[in-house]
Short mmCIF file of C-alpha atoms and ligand atoms in Angstrom, two decimals:
data_model
loop_
_atom_site.label_atom_id
_atom_site.label_comp_id
_atom_site.label_asym_id
_atom_site.label_seq_id
_atom_site.Cartn_x
_atom_site.Cartn_y
_atom_site.Cartn_z
CA MET A 1362 0.00 -0.01 0.02
CA THR A 1363 1.28 3.46 -0.82
CA SER A 1364 1.90 5.84 2.09
CA ALA A 1365 -0.47 8.69 2.52
CA GLY A 1366 -1.39 11.75 4.51
CA ARG A 1367 -4.89 13.00 4.98
CA PHE A 1368 -7.36 15.66 6.02
CA ALA A 1369 -10.35 14.37 7.92
CA PRO A 1370 -12.96 17.07 8.60
CA SER A 1371 -16.29 16.54 10.30
CA PRO A 1372 -18.93 17.76 7.85
CA SER A 1373 -20.79 19.70 10.53
CA GLY A 1374 -20.74 23.02 8.76
CA GLU A 1375 -18.40 25.27 6.78
CA LEU A 1376 -14.65 25.05 7.32
CA HIS A 1377 -13.20 28.19 8.91
CA VAL A 1378 -9.78 29.66 8.20
CA GLY A 1379 -8.26 27.62 11.03
CA ASN A 1380 -9.45 24.37 9.46
CA LEU A 1381 -8.25 25.55 6.05
CA ARG A 1382 -4.83 26.38 7.43
CA THR A 1383 -4.56 22.89 8.92
CA ALA A 1384 -5.67 21.38 5.61
CA ILE A 1385 -2.99 23.30 3.75
CA LEU A 1386 -0.38 22.10 6.25
CA ALA A 1387 -1.51 18.48 5.96
CA TRP A 1388 -1.29 18.79 2.15
CA LEU A 1389 2.22 20.30 2.37
CA PHE A 1390 3.46 17.63 4.80
CA ALA A 1391 2.11 14.84 2.58
CA ARG A 1392 3.20 16.21 -0.77
CA SER A 1393 6.65 17.26 0.43
CA THR A 1394 7.31 13.67 1.51
CA GLY A 1395 6.04 12.05 -1.64
CA ARG A 1396 2.89 10.77 -0.03
CA SER A 1397 -0.50 10.71 -1.59
CA PHE A 1398 -3.17 12.82 0.08
CA LEU A 1399 -6.60 11.49 1.07
CA LEU A 1400 -9.73 13.16 2.23
CA ARG A 1401 -12.06 11.51 4.70
CA MET A 1402 -15.39 12.79 5.92
CA GLU A 1403 -15.83 12.01 9.62
CA ASP A 1404 -19.61 11.98 9.40
CA LEU A 1405 -20.50 9.46 12.09
CA ASP A 1406 -21.63 12.23 14.20
CA ARG A 1407 -22.51 15.89 13.73
CA ALA A 1408 -22.98 15.67 9.89
CA ARG A 1409 -25.08 18.41 8.35
CA ALA A 1410 -26.70 18.05 4.95
CA GLY A 1411 -24.82 19.90 2.27
CA ALA A 1412 -21.72 20.60 4.42
CA GLU A 1413 -19.52 18.14 2.63
CA ALA A 1414 -19.97 19.73 -0.77
CA VAL A 1415 -19.15 23.16 0.62
CA GLN A 1416 -16.09 21.91 2.44
CA LEU A 1417 -14.75 20.23 -0.76
CA ARG A 1418 -15.35 23.37 -2.73
CA ASP A 1419 -13.49 25.52 -0.18
CA LEU A 1420 -10.57 23.07 -0.01
CA ALA A 1421 -10.32 23.17 -3.77
CA ALA A 1422 -10.39 26.97 -3.69
CA MET A 1423 -7.29 26.88 -1.43
CA GLY A 1424 -5.55 24.64 -3.95
CA VAL A 1425 -5.73 21.54 -1.83
CA THR A 1426 -5.93 18.57 -4.15
CA TRP A 1427 -6.66 14.99 -3.11
CA ASP A 1428 -6.18 11.55 -4.55
CA GLY A 1429 -9.01 9.11 -5.23
CA ASP A 1430 -12.52 9.34 -3.97
CA VAL A 1431 -13.56 10.99 -0.69
CA VAL A 1432 -14.15 8.35 1.94
CA ARG A 1433 -17.07 8.62 4.37
CA GLN A 1434 -17.05 6.97 7.75
CA THR A 1435 -20.75 6.18 7.54
CA ASP A 1436 -19.90 3.70 4.68
CA ARG A 1437 -17.39 1.88 6.86
CA GLU A 1438 -19.34 0.51 9.85
CA SER A 1439 -18.41 -3.07 9.04
CA LEU A 1440 -14.69 -2.28 9.36
CA TYR A 1441 -15.28 -0.69 12.79
CA ALA A 1442 -17.41 -3.69 13.86
CA GLN A 1443 -14.64 -6.10 12.82
CA ALA A 1444 -12.04 -4.17 14.85
CA ILE A 1445 -14.31 -4.07 17.92
CA GLY A 1446 -14.94 -7.79 17.40
CA ARG A 1447 -11.24 -8.52 17.52
CA LEU A 1448 -10.82 -6.59 20.74
CA GLU A 1449 -13.83 -8.34 22.21
CA GLU A 1450 -12.41 -11.74 21.37
CA ALA A 1451 -9.15 -10.73 23.05
CA GLY A 1452 -11.06 -9.84 26.25
CA LEU A 1453 -10.19 -6.17 25.77
CA THR A 1454 -13.69 -4.66 25.97
CA TYR A 1455 -16.60 -4.45 28.39
CA GLU A 1456 -20.15 -3.17 28.39
CA CYS A 1457 -20.78 0.05 30.13
CA PHE A 1458 -24.20 1.30 31.22
CA CYS A 1459 -23.15 4.59 32.88
CA THR A 1460 -24.79 7.85 31.91
CA ARG A 1461 -22.65 10.92 31.51
CA ARG A 1462 -24.03 12.22 34.78
CA GLU A 1463 -23.20 9.04 36.64
CA ILE A 1464 -19.63 9.23 35.39
CA GLN A 1465 -19.34 12.87 36.50
CA GLU A 1466 -20.73 12.06 39.89
CA ALA A 1467 -18.73 8.90 40.55
CA PRO A 1468 -15.73 9.24 42.79
CA SER A 1469 -12.67 9.01 40.57
CA ALA A 1470 -10.39 6.06 40.99
CA PRO A 1471 -7.15 6.81 42.96
CA HIS A 1472 -4.31 8.16 40.77
CA SER A 1473 -6.53 8.39 37.71
CA PRO A 1474 -6.44 11.55 35.70
CA GLN A 1475 -9.19 14.15 35.72
CA GLY A 1476 -12.14 13.07 33.55
CA ALA A 1477 -10.94 9.47 33.23
CA TYR A 1478 -13.70 6.84 33.26
CA PRO A 1479 -13.81 5.60 36.93
CA GLY A 1480 -14.26 1.95 35.93
CA THR A 1481 -17.75 1.51 37.37
CA CYS A 1482 -18.78 -1.18 34.88
CA ARG A 1483 -15.36 -2.80 34.42
CA ASP A 1484 -15.97 -5.85 36.59
CA LEU A 1485 -19.75 -6.31 36.93
CA ASP A 1486 -20.80 -9.73 38.19
CA PRO A 1487 -23.20 -11.72 35.99
CA ALA A 1488 -26.28 -10.75 37.97
CA GLU A 1489 -25.47 -7.05 37.83
CA LEU A 1490 -24.70 -7.33 34.15
CA GLU A 1491 -27.96 -9.02 33.44
CA TYR A 1492 -29.93 -6.43 35.42
CA LYS A 1493 -28.18 -3.50 33.74
CA ARG A 1494 -28.67 -5.01 30.34
CA SER A 1495 -32.40 -5.10 30.97
CA MET A 1496 -32.38 -1.40 31.83
CA ARG A 1497 -30.37 0.31 29.11
CA PRO A 1498 -28.39 -0.23 26.00
CA ALA A 1499 -24.67 -0.56 26.65
CA ALA A 1500 -21.73 1.31 25.32
CA ILE A 1501 -18.57 -0.69 24.61
CA ARG A 1502 -15.42 0.45 26.38
CA LEU A 1503 -11.80 -0.59 25.96
CA ARG A 1504 -10.32 -2.47 28.90
CA ALA A 1505 -7.14 -0.45 28.93
CA GLY A 1506 -4.03 -2.09 30.34
CA VAL A 1507 -2.10 1.15 30.80
CA ALA A 1508 -2.81 4.52 32.42
CA ASP A 1509 -0.77 6.52 29.98
CA TYR A 1510 1.08 6.10 26.69
CA THR A 1511 3.79 8.02 24.90
CA VAL A 1512 3.75 9.12 21.30
CA ARG A 1513 6.30 10.97 19.19
CA ASP A 1514 5.24 14.09 17.33
CA VAL A 1515 7.25 15.71 14.58
CA LEU A 1516 6.57 19.20 15.99
CA ARG A 1517 6.00 18.51 19.67
CA GLY A 1518 8.53 15.79 20.41
CA GLU A 1519 7.60 13.08 22.94
CA TYR A 1520 4.18 13.48 24.44
CA THR A 1521 2.79 11.35 27.20
CA GLY A 1522 -0.96 11.45 27.89
CA ALA A 1523 -3.66 9.61 29.76
CA VAL A 1524 -5.27 6.45 28.50
CA ASP A 1525 -8.49 5.38 30.24
CA ASP A 1526 -11.17 2.87 29.42
CA PHE A 1527 -12.46 5.00 26.61
CA VAL A 1528 -15.61 4.35 24.57
CA LEU A 1529 -15.28 2.37 21.34
CA ARG A 1530 -19.00 2.24 20.52
CA ARG A 1531 -21.57 4.52 22.07
CA SER A 1532 -24.76 3.21 23.56
CA ASP A 1533 -26.70 4.55 20.60
CA GLY A 1534 -24.65 2.22 18.34
CA VAL A 1535 -22.44 4.92 16.80
CA THR A 1536 -18.76 4.07 16.54
CA ALA A 1537 -16.66 6.40 18.59
CA TYR A 1538 -14.14 8.74 16.92
CA ASN A 1539 -11.07 7.23 18.64
CA LEU A 1540 -11.83 3.78 17.22
CA ALA A 1541 -12.87 4.90 13.73
CA VAL A 1542 -9.85 7.19 13.25
CA VAL A 1543 -7.39 4.40 14.12
CA VAL A 1544 -9.12 1.84 11.89
CA ASP A 1545 -9.52 4.21 8.99
CA ASP A 1546 -5.96 5.53 9.01
CA ALA A 1547 -4.61 1.99 8.99
CA GLU A 1548 -7.00 0.70 6.39
CA GLN A 1549 -6.37 3.66 4.08
CA GLY A 1550 -2.56 3.29 4.27
CA ILE A 1551 -2.25 6.58 6.11
CA ASP A 1552 1.08 6.75 7.86
CA GLN A 1553 1.23 10.50 8.50
CA VAL A 1554 -1.40 12.29 10.59
CA VAL A 1555 -1.27 16.11 10.51
CA ARG A 1556 -4.06 17.83 12.45
CA GLY A 1557 -4.78 20.56 14.97
CA ASP A 1558 -3.00 20.31 18.28
CA ASP A 1559 -6.35 20.26 20.13
CA LEU A 1560 -6.23 16.55 19.25
CA LEU A 1561 -2.82 15.87 20.79
CA PRO A 1562 -4.39 14.79 24.12
CA SER A 1563 -6.41 12.07 22.30
CA THR A 1564 -3.37 10.77 20.48
CA PRO A 1565 -1.92 8.50 23.20
CA ARG A 1566 -5.31 6.73 23.35
CA GLN A 1567 -5.30 6.24 19.57
CA ALA A 1568 -1.71 5.04 19.43
CA TYR A 1569 -2.32 2.64 22.27
CA LEU A 1570 -5.41 1.30 20.50
CA ALA A 1571 -3.37 0.87 17.31
CA SER A 1572 -0.81 -1.18 19.25
CA LEU A 1573 -3.59 -3.48 20.59
CA LEU A 1574 -4.85 -3.98 16.99
CA SER A 1575 -1.27 -4.62 15.77
CA ILE A 1576 -1.55 -1.52 13.58
CA PRO A 1577 1.58 0.55 12.95
CA VAL A 1578 1.39 3.94 14.66
CA PRO A 1579 1.47 6.77 12.05
CA GLU A 1580 3.83 9.71 12.14
CA TYR A 1581 2.10 12.56 13.95
CA ALA A 1582 2.44 16.31 13.43
CA HIS A 1583 0.09 18.38 15.60
CA VAL A 1584 -0.02 21.91 14.30
CA PRO A 1585 -0.78 25.03 16.28
CA LEU A 1586 -4.32 26.29 16.04
CA VAL A 1587 -5.69 29.56 14.84
CA VAL A 1588 -7.10 31.63 17.70
CA ASN A 1589 -9.18 34.72 18.11
CA HIS A 1590 -8.05 37.95 19.81
CA ASP A 1591 -8.81 36.48 23.26
CA GLY A 1592 -6.54 33.53 22.54
CA ALA A 1593 -9.44 31.09 22.30
CA ARG A 1594 -9.74 28.55 19.45
CA LEU A 1595 -11.29 30.23 16.44
CA ALA A 1596 -15.04 29.59 16.01
CA LYS A 1597 -17.84 30.63 13.74
CA ARG A 1598 -18.93 33.24 16.29
CA ASP A 1599 -15.68 35.12 15.75
CA GLY A 1600 -17.15 36.95 12.77
CA ALA A 1601 -16.14 36.49 9.15
CA VAL A 1602 -14.05 33.31 9.34
CA THR A 1603 -15.31 31.23 6.36
CA LEU A 1604 -14.53 31.76 2.69
CA ALA A 1605 -18.21 32.63 2.10
CA ASP A 1606 -18.22 35.23 4.91
CA LEU A 1607 -14.96 36.73 3.68
CA ALA A 1608 -16.10 36.74 0.03
CA ALA A 1609 -19.11 38.77 1.20
CA GLU A 1610 -16.65 41.33 2.44
CA GLY A 1611 -14.84 41.39 -0.85
CA ILE A 1612 -11.91 39.17 0.19
CA THR A 1613 -11.10 36.56 -2.42
CA SER A 1614 -10.16 32.98 -1.63
CA GLY A 1615 -6.72 33.71 -3.12
CA ALA A 1616 -6.20 36.53 -0.65
CA VAL A 1617 -7.22 34.24 2.19
CA ARG A 1618 -4.85 31.51 0.98
CA ASP A 1619 -1.98 34.02 0.79
CA CYS A 1620 -2.75 35.32 4.28
CA LEU A 1621 -2.69 31.77 5.67
CA LEU A 1622 0.55 31.00 3.85
CA ASP A 1623 2.09 34.21 5.17
CA SER A 1624 1.12 33.18 8.72
CA LEU A 1625 3.20 30.04 8.12
CA GLY A 1626 6.18 31.94 6.72
CA LEU A 1627 5.47 30.66 3.25
CA PRO A 1628 5.31 32.51 -0.04
CA PRO A 1629 1.96 33.55 -1.59
CA GLY A 1630 0.43 32.10 -4.68
CA PRO A 1631 -0.42 28.55 -5.75
CA LEU A 1632 0.41 25.99 -3.07
CA GLU A 1633 3.10 24.45 -5.30
CA ARG A 1634 5.24 27.55 -4.60
CA ALA A 1635 4.97 26.99 -0.86
CA LEU A 1636 5.65 23.31 -1.42
CA ALA A 1637 8.96 24.08 -3.13
CA VAL A 1638 10.27 25.75 0.05
CA PHE A 1639 8.30 23.88 2.75
CA ASP A 1640 10.41 22.95 5.80
CA PRO A 1641 8.49 21.64 8.80
CA SER A 1642 11.36 22.58 11.13
CA ARG A 1643 10.74 26.25 10.37
CA LEU A 1644 7.01 26.29 11.07
CA PRO A 1645 5.80 28.62 13.82
CA ARG A 1646 5.16 26.69 17.07
CA GLU A 1647 2.71 29.20 18.55
CA PRO A 1648 -1.04 29.64 17.89
CA TRP A 1649 -1.72 32.27 15.25
CA VAL A 1650 -4.15 35.13 15.94
CA TRP A 1651 -6.58 35.48 13.05
CA SER A 1652 -7.10 38.85 11.50
CA ALA A 1653 -8.70 39.20 8.06
CA PRO A 1654 -6.39 40.32 5.21
N1 LIG B 2870 -12.68 14.94 12.41
C1 LIG B 2870 -11.85 15.58 13.35
C2 LIG B 2870 -12.15 17.06 13.40
O1 LIG B 2870 -12.70 17.59 12.43
C3 LIG B 2870 -10.37 15.47 13.00
C4 LIG B 2870 -9.86 14.14 13.25
C5 LIG B 2870 -8.45 13.88 12.88
O2 LIG B 2870 -7.84 14.61 12.09
O3 LIG B 2870 -7.93 12.87 13.40
O4 LIG B 2870 -11.82 17.69 14.41
#
């Protein structure tokens, strides 16, 4: 299988300039290392009708090109079920009946990190299990054998983060992001994952899960986010932050692309020009404060 990089947006609405900047970076990382570049719609959750087409149009307007067809997670449930089945057979899963509220209110296990699942359903006896099954549908959790895991990131170096008994399949039957992302990256031959550094804390969970599934861990590069003037992650409420909003103010997609490239210390114009001089070691390591060109 050829090696590939990817961009994997959730089609929940329009991409904003922060998402577009990350997509450009993912494209530059992949193309500068001779990888193909794939696009995957993470539509298991939060998908909105029409959003995918707008996202693809906006990526194309930036000059981001992709290979092959766009893959959608909703077409891939059988792959996720197979992976969960393998973990189940290995005794690495359990059913969990806790509501979000119950998890919040449960005393946390000693030495476990903030927000970690406290393990309430980890060792239910058969009678309890039968009773709980009669009350509610179960989520499937991983029976994690470690409390933390270390990954290597091209930009961030070694990063160690918590691994808890995270959810693999939600009680409504929807596959959880952490499982789907690991299965998809492996199945699509993706060996380079470039994404926003808000996802760095999830990465040890994903790499640990890959190790349990005997899947090679990809190369990671978590890139700094675009933030608003208050330093908070950019969001739709921060004004004109999508190509459509900016076009309404007379700012072309070419001007937006050039502004994003400039924020990365890269030359304006078609992405191929930036590609010719792209050097990950010279990328800014700080969040970038958005201001319209
Ligand atoms: N779908 C996720 C998002 O849009 C990104 C997942 C990833 O790149 O691994 O935030």
